[in-house]
Amino acid sequence: MSRPKKKVYIKTFGCQMNVADSEHMAQVLAQEYALTDRPEEADLYLINTCAIRKKSEEKVRSLLGSLKALKQKRPQMLLGVGGCVAQQEGERLLAAVPHLDLVFGTHGIYRLPELVRRAFSKRQVDVALMEGFPPALPRRWRPGSAQALVTIMQGCNNFCSFCVVPYVRGREYSRPPAEIVAEVQEFLAAGGKEVTLLGQNVNSYGRGLSEPLAFPQLLCKLAELQGLERLRFATSHPKDLSDELIGLFGELTPLCEHLHLPVQSGSNRVLAAMNRAYTREHYLEKVARLRRCLPGVSLSTDIIVGFPGETEADFQETLTLAQEATFQQAFCFKYSPRPQTRAASLPDQVTEEVKAERLARLLDLQDSITLAALQRLVGQAWEVLVEGVSKRSDQELSGRLRTNQVVNFSGPPKLVGQLVSVEITEAHPHSLKGRWVAELSPASRRPVAEGTPRRLSC
Ligand code: SF4
């Protein structure tokens, strides 16, 4: 009889890249450790960290402090920190937290089983960054899982002046297309339906490959695969969003009618100081072109308020851009200086008070734009991929439209992982409620309702 596996609990902070990295951690450890969602029974407790904002880093430090008690109660439990904060802090983190056993950086995941084994006898630090795209990791798709995050790139070469990513994730490397296609095929064969391709700037995919392949061609290759219902990607840098890529929206059936396109600011002066390499006008032109190709496409974005030197007039430009672009969703943050970045040493840092006041005004505006966009969906039936039981009530299911809005509705648990038709009955400031209409057979999938985004002309 085989020995029962030990248990690993993984707490993830940050973006979808980190969620994908946590899945990889669970997979490389799977021979010895089974995943648990109960931290109190963990033999190995890993924290996958995010360094993009000071606040996320503070949350990690506070969690580490609170874990001292658990470590005292379970001294045999190993405690490890991985991800961007680990990459940034390395030895310093180990020195600052005496109850920590292991610190591993963004590329340390690939050496995790060995590091964990060694950490039983000696505290470990591994923050080495590799050259090239790291070796493919074993993937085991959870039975019944309809969605997959597939990493296609690592690192970033853009050096936006506020961003720590190039320092903690290293230079940009693209993953060979054959590996990506094989991973997606394996997922589809296991019954998967939706794939999200991940990279810091997927638009620059392909540079440096031995046989170069641009991102639009990768999308075309994947869109041909049998069984792929939905294809998404994140994140896109506006400067690299090509006309060719824009033209694929509405052209490739699986490509969902949603694009996350971080703008960061509406002021050209601030965009230049951020080293974003596009102007407000270029950004809005790309949005207009996209909407000409695919009316009904939904857009989301990231916005930073209070970047060093941002004046009230600059901030007003951000407000007017948000109105013009009519984002369905905007992730808005106060600027926070990050170690190593150029913006951290810029003069004219904006006070916390002004940042907070600007953030509140932007959120107010965005909330009204989001609500209006959600209200337009009411009364129609939309294709929804059911993701699971709703976080708010175990009596409800939760799913996502192709345009990326989340809807909660009543329905039997057997629908999880299925494509269904849901009529939207209510729009709330940040959520939708709906009524399950029918399961969708492949023949009945699109369009589900009048107004379903479809391509007209570019
Ligand atoms: S594109 Fe800019 S913001 Fe995005 S990861 Fe690279 S440096 Fe950071």
Short mmCIF file of C-alpha atoms and ligand atoms in Angstrom, two decimals:
data_model
loop_
_atom_site.label_atom_id
_atom_site.label_comp_id
_atom_site.label_asym_id
_atom_site.label_seq_id
_atom_site.Cartn_x
_atom_site.Cartn_y
_atom_site.Cartn_z
CA MET A 1 0.00 0.00 0.00
CA SER A 2 1.40 3.41 -0.94
CA ARG A 3 2.21 5.96 1.76
CA PRO A 4 -0.47 8.70 2.14
CA LYS A 5 0.74 11.93 0.63
CA LYS A 6 1.67 14.93 2.73
CA LYS A 7 -0.41 18.07 2.33
CA VAL A 8 0.45 21.40 0.77
CA TYR A 9 -1.55 24.61 1.16
CA ILE A 10 -0.83 27.42 -1.32
CA LYS A 11 -1.96 30.99 -0.67
CA THR A 12 -1.87 33.05 -3.87
CA PHE A 13 -1.65 36.83 -4.13
CA GLY A 14 -1.76 38.84 -7.36
CA CYS A 15 -2.53 38.30 -11.02
CA GLN A 16 -3.48 35.37 -13.25
CA MET A 17 0.23 34.70 -13.87
CA ASN A 18 0.54 33.99 -10.17
CA VAL A 19 -2.55 31.78 -10.21
CA ALA A 20 -0.96 29.80 -13.06
CA ASP A 21 2.35 29.65 -11.15
CA SER A 22 0.56 28.29 -8.08
CA GLU A 23 -0.98 25.56 -10.25
CA HIS A 24 2.52 24.74 -11.46
CA MET A 25 3.79 24.57 -7.86
CA ALA A 26 1.03 22.08 -6.98
CA GLN A 27 1.91 20.03 -10.04
CA VAL A 28 5.66 19.83 -9.50
CA LEU A 29 5.02 18.78 -5.90
CA ALA A 30 2.24 16.33 -6.75
CA GLN A 31 4.36 13.18 -6.30
CA GLU A 32 4.78 13.88 -2.61
CA TYR A 33 2.11 16.44 -1.71
CA ALA A 34 -1.64 16.61 -2.19
CA LEU A 35 -3.25 20.05 -2.32
CA THR A 36 -5.39 21.05 0.66
CA ASP A 37 -7.61 24.06 1.22
CA ARG A 38 -7.18 23.76 5.01
CA PRO A 39 -4.04 25.64 6.12
CA GLU A 40 -4.23 24.17 9.62
CA GLU A 41 -3.52 20.65 8.30
CA ALA A 42 -0.68 21.62 5.92
CA ASP A 43 2.74 19.95 6.07
CA LEU A 44 3.97 22.56 3.63
CA TYR A 45 2.53 26.10 3.57
CA LEU A 46 3.52 28.14 0.52
CA ILE A 47 2.75 31.82 -0.13
CA ASN A 48 2.93 32.94 -3.75
CA THR A 49 3.49 36.68 -3.55
CA CYS A 50 2.92 39.80 -5.65
CA ALA A 51 5.19 42.86 -5.56
CA ILE A 52 3.34 45.06 -8.03
CA ARG A 53 1.99 47.35 -5.31
CA LYS A 54 3.20 48.16 -1.85
CA LYS A 55 -0.15 47.10 -0.41
CA SER A 56 0.11 43.55 -1.77
CA GLU A 57 3.59 43.29 -0.28
CA GLU A 58 2.30 44.53 3.09
CA LYS A 59 -0.41 41.85 3.05
CA VAL A 60 2.27 39.17 2.63
CA ARG A 61 4.31 40.52 5.54
CA SER A 62 1.22 40.64 7.74
CA LEU A 63 0.28 37.05 6.80
CA LEU A 64 3.83 35.91 7.58
CA GLY A 65 3.59 37.53 11.01
CA SER A 66 0.31 35.83 11.77
CA LEU A 67 1.71 32.42 10.72
CA LYS A 68 4.18 32.41 13.60
CA ALA A 69 1.47 30.94 15.85
CA LEU A 70 0.65 28.14 13.38
CA LYS A 71 4.34 27.34 13.02
CA GLN A 72 4.69 27.12 16.82
CA LYS A 73 1.72 24.77 16.96
CA ARG A 74 2.99 22.68 14.04
CA PRO A 75 6.81 22.98 14.14
CA GLN A 76 7.17 20.16 11.59
CA MET A 77 5.30 22.27 9.00
CA LEU A 78 7.57 23.92 6.41
CA LEU A 79 6.80 27.52 5.55
CA GLY A 80 7.90 28.88 2.17
CA VAL A 81 7.53 32.15 0.26
CA GLY A 82 7.71 32.27 -3.55
CA GLY A 83 6.91 34.70 -6.35
CA CYS A 84 7.78 38.36 -6.89
CA VAL A 85 8.36 39.50 -3.27
CA ALA A 86 10.58 36.47 -2.71
CA GLN A 87 12.52 37.29 -5.89
CA GLN A 88 12.94 40.90 -4.78
CA GLU A 89 13.85 40.24 -1.14
CA GLY A 90 15.72 36.90 -1.22
CA GLU A 91 18.03 36.51 1.79
CA ARG A 92 16.60 39.66 3.42
CA LEU A 93 13.23 37.97 3.81
CA LEU A 94 14.77 34.89 5.39
CA ALA A 95 16.70 37.09 7.81
CA ALA A 96 13.62 39.15 8.71
CA VAL A 97 11.28 36.19 9.35
CA PRO A 98 12.91 33.61 11.67
CA HIS A 99 10.04 31.11 11.30
CA LEU A 100 10.43 31.01 7.50
CA ASP A 101 12.09 27.89 6.01
CA LEU A 102 12.26 28.61 2.32
CA VAL A 103 12.40 31.56 -0.11
CA PHE A 104 12.16 30.84 -3.85
CA GLY A 105 11.94 33.32 -6.70
CA THR A 106 9.79 33.36 -9.84
CA HIS A 107 11.93 30.72 -11.57
CA GLY A 108 12.51 28.68 -8.40
CA ILE A 109 9.21 26.85 -8.99
CA TYR A 110 11.08 24.58 -11.37
CA ARG A 111 13.43 23.48 -8.58
CA LEU A 112 10.80 23.39 -5.85
CA PRO A 113 10.72 19.65 -4.94
CA GLU A 114 14.49 19.63 -4.36
CA LEU A 115 14.37 22.91 -2.40
CA VAL A 116 11.61 21.58 -0.15
CA ARG A 117 13.58 18.39 0.53
CA ARG A 118 16.66 20.43 1.47
CA ALA A 119 14.65 22.85 3.62
CA PHE A 120 14.00 20.03 6.14
CA SER A 121 17.64 20.20 7.21
CA LYS A 122 18.65 23.78 6.31
CA ARG A 123 16.79 26.99 5.46
CA GLN A 124 16.88 27.63 1.69
CA VAL A 125 17.00 30.63 -0.67
CA ASP A 126 16.83 30.30 -4.46
CA VAL A 127 16.29 33.45 -6.50
CA ALA A 128 18.32 32.57 -9.61
CA LEU A 129 16.74 33.66 -12.90
CA MET A 130 17.15 31.32 -15.88
CA GLU A 131 18.04 32.27 -19.46
CA GLY A 132 15.35 31.30 -21.98
CA PHE A 133 11.87 29.93 -21.45
CA PRO A 134 11.92 27.46 -18.55
CA PRO A 135 11.41 23.76 -19.27
CA ALA A 136 7.82 22.58 -19.73
CA LEU A 137 6.23 21.55 -16.48
CA PRO A 138 4.05 18.48 -16.09
CA ARG A 139 0.36 19.39 -16.44
CA ARG A 140 -2.48 17.38 -14.99
CA TRP A 141 -5.84 18.90 -15.75
CA ARG A 142 -8.35 18.53 -12.98
CA PRO A 143 -11.16 16.25 -14.18
CA GLY A 144 -14.13 18.40 -15.15
CA SER A 145 -12.11 21.60 -15.31
CA ALA A 146 -13.44 23.67 -18.22
CA GLN A 147 -10.92 26.50 -18.02
CA ALA A 148 -7.15 26.56 -18.26
CA LEU A 149 -4.49 29.22 -17.84
CA VAL A 150 -1.67 28.53 -20.30
CA THR A 151 1.59 30.45 -19.92
CA ILE A 152 3.04 31.45 -23.30
CA MET A 153 5.68 33.96 -22.16
CA GLN A 154 7.84 34.83 -19.19
CA GLY A 155 9.27 38.19 -18.18
CA CYS A 156 9.09 41.61 -19.79
CA ASN A 157 11.43 43.98 -21.65
CA ASN A 158 9.33 47.11 -21.45
CA PHE A 159 10.55 48.74 -18.25
CA CYS A 160 7.52 50.93 -17.62
CA SER A 161 8.91 53.33 -15.05
CA PHE A 162 6.50 52.28 -12.26
CA CYS A 163 6.77 48.52 -12.71
CA VAL A 164 8.86 45.97 -10.88
CA VAL A 165 8.06 43.04 -13.19
CA PRO A 166 11.19 43.19 -15.42
CA TYR A 167 13.31 43.06 -12.24
CA VAL A 168 11.46 40.20 -10.55
CA ARG A 169 10.48 38.09 -13.56
CA GLY A 170 13.48 38.78 -15.76
CA ARG A 171 13.71 39.38 -19.52
CA GLU A 172 11.04 38.37 -21.99
CA TYR A 173 11.07 34.82 -23.38
CA SER A 174 8.46 33.15 -25.55
CA ARG A 175 7.50 29.55 -25.13
CA PRO A 176 7.85 27.36 -28.24
CA PRO A 177 4.50 27.15 -30.06
CA ALA A 178 4.60 23.34 -30.32
CA GLU A 179 4.60 23.12 -26.50
CA ILE A 180 1.68 25.52 -26.23
CA VAL A 181 -0.38 23.69 -28.85
CA ALA A 182 0.35 20.33 -27.21
CA GLU A 183 -0.72 21.64 -23.79
CA VAL A 184 -3.97 23.07 -25.17
CA GLN A 185 -4.69 19.86 -27.10
CA GLU A 186 -4.21 17.81 -23.95
CA PHE A 187 -6.58 20.09 -22.05
CA LEU A 188 -9.25 19.88 -24.77
CA ALA A 189 -8.93 16.10 -24.89
CA ALA A 190 -9.69 16.09 -21.14
CA GLY A 191 -12.94 17.98 -21.82
CA GLY A 192 -11.70 21.57 -21.45
CA LYS A 193 -13.48 24.43 -23.18
CA GLU A 194 -11.81 27.75 -22.41
CA VAL A 195 -8.14 28.69 -22.60
CA THR A 196 -6.56 31.94 -21.40
CA LEU A 197 -3.06 32.56 -22.77
CA LEU A 198 -0.84 34.36 -20.28
CA GLY A 199 2.16 36.62 -20.58
CA GLN A 200 3.19 40.08 -19.39
CA ASN A 201 2.83 41.38 -22.94
CA VAL A 202 1.41 38.69 -25.20
CA ASN A 203 1.42 41.06 -28.19
CA SER A 204 5.18 40.74 -28.44
CA TYR A 205 5.02 36.92 -28.40
CA GLY A 206 7.39 35.18 -30.79
CA ARG A 207 10.43 37.41 -30.62
CA GLY A 208 13.56 35.34 -30.16
CA LEU A 209 11.99 32.00 -31.09
CA SER A 210 14.17 29.84 -33.32
CA GLU A 211 11.27 29.78 -35.82
CA PRO A 212 9.57 33.12 -35.21
CA LEU A 213 5.78 33.06 -34.98
CA ALA A 214 3.81 36.22 -34.25
CA PHE A 215 0.99 36.28 -31.70
CA PRO A 216 -1.84 36.53 -34.30
CA GLN A 217 -0.52 33.37 -35.98
CA LEU A 218 -0.42 31.56 -32.65
CA LEU A 219 -4.07 32.54 -32.08
CA CYS A 220 -5.00 31.24 -35.55
CA LYS A 221 -3.26 27.90 -34.88
CA LEU A 222 -5.08 27.47 -31.56
CA ALA A 223 -8.46 28.61 -32.89
CA GLU A 224 -8.40 25.66 -35.31
CA LEU A 225 -8.19 23.06 -32.55
CA GLN A 226 -11.20 20.83 -32.25
CA GLY A 227 -13.23 21.48 -29.10
CA LEU A 228 -11.85 24.93 -28.23
CA GLU A 229 -14.94 26.99 -27.44
CA ARG A 230 -13.33 30.07 -25.93
CA LEU A 231 -9.94 31.68 -26.31
CA ARG A 232 -8.77 34.65 -24.22
CA PHE A 233 -5.44 36.30 -23.53
CA ALA A 234 -3.84 38.70 -21.07
CA THR A 235 -2.11 41.10 -20.96
CA SER A 236 -1.79 43.31 -24.04
CA HIS A 237 0.45 46.34 -24.25
CA PRO A 238 -1.35 49.00 -26.34
CA LYS A 239 1.84 49.92 -28.21
CA ASP A 240 2.09 46.37 -29.58
CA LEU A 241 -1.59 45.83 -30.41
CA SER A 242 -1.35 45.39 -34.19
CA ASP A 243 -4.06 45.91 -36.80
CA GLU A 244 -3.63 42.24 -37.68
CA LEU A 245 -4.49 41.23 -34.13
CA ILE A 246 -7.43 43.65 -33.95
CA GLY A 247 -8.75 42.14 -37.20
CA LEU A 248 -8.93 38.68 -35.60
CA PHE A 249 -11.63 39.80 -33.18
CA GLY A 250 -14.88 38.64 -34.70
CA GLU A 251 -12.93 36.62 -37.27
CA LEU A 252 -11.78 33.71 -35.09
CA THR A 253 -14.87 32.07 -33.65
CA PRO A 254 -13.37 30.99 -30.31
CA LEU A 255 -11.73 34.37 -29.65
CA CYS A 256 -13.91 35.98 -26.96
CA GLU A 257 -15.30 39.47 -27.41
CA HIS A 258 -13.26 40.96 -24.60
CA LEU A 259 -9.87 42.66 -24.44
CA HIS A 260 -7.91 43.75 -21.39
CA LEU A 261 -5.89 46.75 -22.55
CA PRO A 262 -4.15 48.61 -19.70
CA VAL A 263 -4.09 52.35 -20.38
CA GLN A 264 -2.60 53.47 -17.02
CA SER A 265 -3.28 57.21 -17.62
CA GLY A 266 -5.16 59.52 -19.97
CA SER A 267 -2.46 62.22 -19.94
CA ASN A 268 0.26 62.20 -22.59
CA ARG A 269 2.66 63.87 -20.19
CA VAL A 270 2.15 61.13 -17.59
CA LEU A 271 2.22 58.35 -20.21
CA ALA A 272 5.63 59.63 -21.38
CA ALA A 273 6.91 59.71 -17.79
CA MET A 274 5.63 56.16 -17.36
CA ASN A 275 7.60 55.11 -20.48
CA ARG A 276 4.48 53.62 -22.04
CA ALA A 277 5.41 54.47 -25.64
CA TYR A 278 1.90 55.45 -26.82
CA THR A 279 -0.27 58.50 -26.52
CA ARG A 280 -3.85 58.95 -25.43
CA GLU A 281 -4.77 59.53 -29.12
CA HIS A 282 -3.08 56.28 -30.24
CA TYR A 283 -4.85 54.37 -27.52
CA LEU A 284 -8.29 55.73 -28.38
CA GLU A 285 -7.66 55.14 -32.07
CA LYS A 286 -6.96 51.45 -31.37
CA VAL A 287 -10.12 51.21 -29.29
CA ALA A 288 -12.16 52.79 -32.12
CA ARG A 289 -10.64 50.40 -34.69
CA LEU A 290 -11.44 47.44 -32.47
CA ARG A 291 -15.04 48.60 -32.12
CA ARG A 292 -15.36 49.07 -35.87
CA CYS A 293 -14.24 45.45 -36.30
CA LEU A 294 -16.38 44.11 -33.51
CA PRO A 295 -19.18 46.32 -32.19
CA GLY A 296 -20.11 45.06 -28.73
CA VAL A 297 -16.57 44.06 -27.78
CA SER A 298 -16.02 44.74 -24.09
CA LEU A 299 -12.89 46.41 -22.79
CA SER A 300 -11.22 46.37 -19.42
CA THR A 301 -8.17 48.29 -18.29
CA ASP A 302 -5.74 49.19 -15.50
CA ILE A 303 -5.36 52.79 -14.33
CA ILE A 304 -2.84 54.29 -11.90
CA VAL A 305 -3.72 57.57 -10.18
CA GLY A 306 -1.23 59.86 -8.46
CA PHE A 307 1.82 58.96 -10.55
CA PRO A 308 4.70 61.34 -9.63
CA GLY A 309 4.07 64.78 -11.14
CA GLU A 310 0.40 64.04 -12.01
CA THR A 311 -1.49 67.34 -11.83
CA GLU A 312 -5.23 67.88 -11.52
CA ALA A 313 -5.28 68.64 -15.27
CA ASP A 314 -3.52 65.32 -16.01
CA PHE A 315 -6.01 63.51 -13.83
CA GLN A 316 -8.91 65.18 -15.66
CA GLU A 317 -7.49 63.70 -18.86
CA THR A 318 -7.72 60.25 -17.28
CA LEU A 319 -11.37 60.88 -16.38
CA THR A 320 -12.25 61.97 -19.91
CA LEU A 321 -10.40 59.01 -21.40
CA ALA A 322 -12.35 56.62 -19.16
CA GLN A 323 -15.56 58.24 -20.42
CA GLU A 324 -14.55 58.03 -24.07
CA ALA A 325 -13.28 54.48 -23.93
CA THR A 326 -16.29 53.29 -21.84
CA PHE A 327 -14.46 50.47 -20.13
CA GLN A 328 -16.69 47.69 -18.93
CA GLN A 329 -14.27 47.28 -16.02
CA ALA A 330 -11.26 49.23 -14.74
CA PHE A 331 -8.79 48.11 -12.11
CA CYS A 332 -7.81 51.43 -10.54
CA PHE A 333 -4.94 51.86 -8.08
CA LYS A 334 -3.05 54.56 -6.25
CA TYR A 335 0.55 54.78 -7.41
CA SER A 336 2.99 53.23 -4.95
CA PRO A 337 6.77 53.50 -5.38
CA ARG A 338 8.43 50.13 -5.96
CA PRO A 339 12.08 49.31 -5.30
CA GLN A 340 14.47 49.51 -8.30
CA THR A 341 11.95 51.34 -10.53
CA ARG A 342 12.71 54.73 -12.08
CA ALA A 343 9.47 56.36 -10.93
CA ALA A 344 10.33 55.72 -7.28
CA SER A 345 13.01 58.41 -7.44
CA LEU A 346 11.07 60.94 -9.54
CA PRO A 347 10.43 64.35 -7.97
CA ASP A 348 6.91 65.64 -7.21
CA GLN A 349 5.54 62.53 -5.54
CA VAL A 350 1.80 63.05 -5.03
CA THR A 351 0.53 63.00 -1.44
CA GLU A 352 -1.48 60.03 -0.18
CA GLU A 353 -4.42 62.34 0.50
CA VAL A 354 -4.57 63.58 -3.12
CA LYS A 355 -4.12 60.05 -4.45
CA ALA A 356 -7.02 58.79 -2.32
CA GLU A 357 -9.27 61.65 -3.37
CA ARG A 358 -8.52 61.12 -7.08
CA LEU A 359 -9.01 57.37 -6.77
CA ALA A 360 -12.44 57.89 -5.18
CA ARG A 361 -13.52 60.22 -8.02
CA LEU A 362 -12.30 57.80 -10.68
CA LEU A 363 -14.03 54.84 -9.02
CA ASP A 364 -17.30 56.81 -8.82
CA LEU A 365 -17.15 57.57 -12.52
CA GLN A 366 -16.16 54.02 -13.46
CA ASP A 367 -18.92 52.52 -11.31
CA SER A 368 -21.52 54.48 -13.26
CA ILE A 369 -20.01 53.43 -16.61
CA THR A 370 -19.84 49.78 -15.51
CA LEU A 371 -23.44 49.79 -14.25
CA ALA A 372 -24.73 51.30 -17.51
CA ALA A 373 -22.84 48.61 -19.48
CA LEU A 374 -24.29 45.85 -17.28
CA GLN A 375 -27.81 47.26 -17.56
CA ARG A 376 -27.62 46.99 -21.35
CA LEU A 377 -27.35 43.20 -20.97
CA VAL A 378 -30.62 42.84 -19.06
CA GLY A 379 -33.50 41.12 -20.80
CA GLN A 380 -31.34 39.13 -23.22
CA ALA A 381 -29.99 35.58 -23.15
CA TRP A 382 -26.23 35.11 -23.40
CA GLU A 383 -23.85 32.20 -23.72
CA VAL A 384 -22.36 31.51 -20.29
CA LEU A 385 -19.62 29.08 -19.28
CA VAL A 386 -20.51 27.83 -15.80
CA GLU A 387 -17.43 28.14 -13.59
CA GLY A 388 -18.69 26.79 -10.27
CA VAL A 389 -20.84 27.46 -7.25
CA SER A 390 -21.26 31.17 -6.54
CA LYS A 391 -19.00 32.65 -3.85
CA ARG A 392 -22.01 34.46 -2.38
CA SER A 393 -24.43 31.57 -2.05
CA ASP A 394 -24.04 27.82 -2.41
CA GLN A 395 -27.57 27.79 -3.83
CA GLU A 396 -26.36 29.61 -6.92
CA LEU A 397 -24.01 28.95 -9.80
CA SER A 398 -21.57 31.43 -11.23
CA GLY A 399 -20.48 31.76 -14.83
CA ARG A 400 -18.97 34.14 -17.33
CA LEU A 401 -20.22 35.66 -20.56
CA ARG A 402 -17.91 35.73 -23.56
CA THR A 403 -17.61 39.45 -22.88
CA ASN A 404 -16.17 38.55 -19.45
CA GLN A 405 -18.96 39.70 -17.13
CA VAL A 406 -19.77 37.33 -14.26
CA VAL A 407 -23.39 36.27 -13.73
CA ASN A 408 -24.96 34.38 -10.81
CA PHE A 409 -28.04 32.24 -11.36
CA SER A 410 -29.91 29.22 -9.98
CA GLY A 411 -29.30 25.90 -11.63
CA PRO A 412 -28.30 22.29 -10.91
CA PRO A 413 -24.61 21.60 -10.03
CA LYS A 414 -24.36 19.29 -13.08
CA LEU A 415 -24.12 22.46 -15.19
CA VAL A 416 -20.65 23.31 -13.83
CA GLY A 417 -18.21 23.20 -16.74
CA GLN A 418 -21.01 23.45 -19.32
CA LEU A 419 -21.99 26.16 -21.79
CA VAL A 420 -25.51 27.32 -21.08
CA SER A 421 -27.86 30.08 -22.09
CA VAL A 422 -28.69 32.53 -19.29
CA GLU A 423 -31.13 35.40 -19.47
CA ILE A 424 -29.89 38.43 -17.54
CA THR A 425 -32.60 39.58 -15.15
CA GLU A 426 -30.84 42.14 -12.92
CA ALA A 427 -27.76 44.38 -13.12
CA HIS A 428 -26.08 45.50 -9.89
CA PRO A 429 -23.08 47.85 -9.60
CA HIS A 430 -20.57 45.00 -9.87
CA SER A 431 -22.55 41.90 -10.74
CA LEU A 432 -25.32 40.36 -12.79
CA LYS A 433 -28.16 38.05 -11.85
CA GLY A 434 -29.75 35.76 -14.34
CA ARG A 435 -32.12 32.92 -15.11
CA TRP A 436 -30.89 29.67 -16.60
CA VAL A 437 -32.68 29.12 -19.92
CA ALA A 438 -31.09 26.04 -21.50
CA GLU A 439 -27.99 23.94 -21.96
CA LEU A 440 -26.37 24.71 -25.28
CA SER A 441 -25.64 22.05 -27.83
CA PRO A 442 -22.72 22.79 -30.17
CA ALA A 443 -25.18 23.63 -32.97
CA SER A 444 -27.11 26.17 -30.92
CA ARG A 445 -24.19 28.09 -29.43
CA ARG A 446 -23.93 31.35 -31.31
CA PRO A 447 -25.57 33.75 -31.56
CA VAL A 448 -27.60 33.27 -28.40
CA ALA A 449 -29.37 36.57 -28.56
CA GLU A 450 -29.87 39.65 -30.61
CA GLY A 451 -26.88 41.87 -30.11
CA THR A 452 -24.34 39.09 -29.61
CA PRO A 453 -21.10 40.66 -30.81
CA ARG A 454 -20.27 39.68 -34.36
CA ARG A 455 -17.99 41.07 -36.95
CA LEU A 456 -19.31 43.71 -39.35
CA SER A 457 -16.46 45.39 -41.23
CA CYS A 458 -13.11 46.92 -40.38
S1 SF4 B 1 4.56 46.07 -19.92
FE1 SF4 B 1 5.16 47.57 -18.37
S2 SF4 B 1 3.57 47.30 -16.78
FE2 SF4 B 1 3.49 45.48 -18.06
S3 SF4 B 1 4.84 44.00 -17.03
FE3 SF4 B 1 6.08 45.07 -18.56
S4 SF4 B 1 7.04 46.74 -17.46
FE4 SF4 B 1 5.33 46.03 -16.20
#
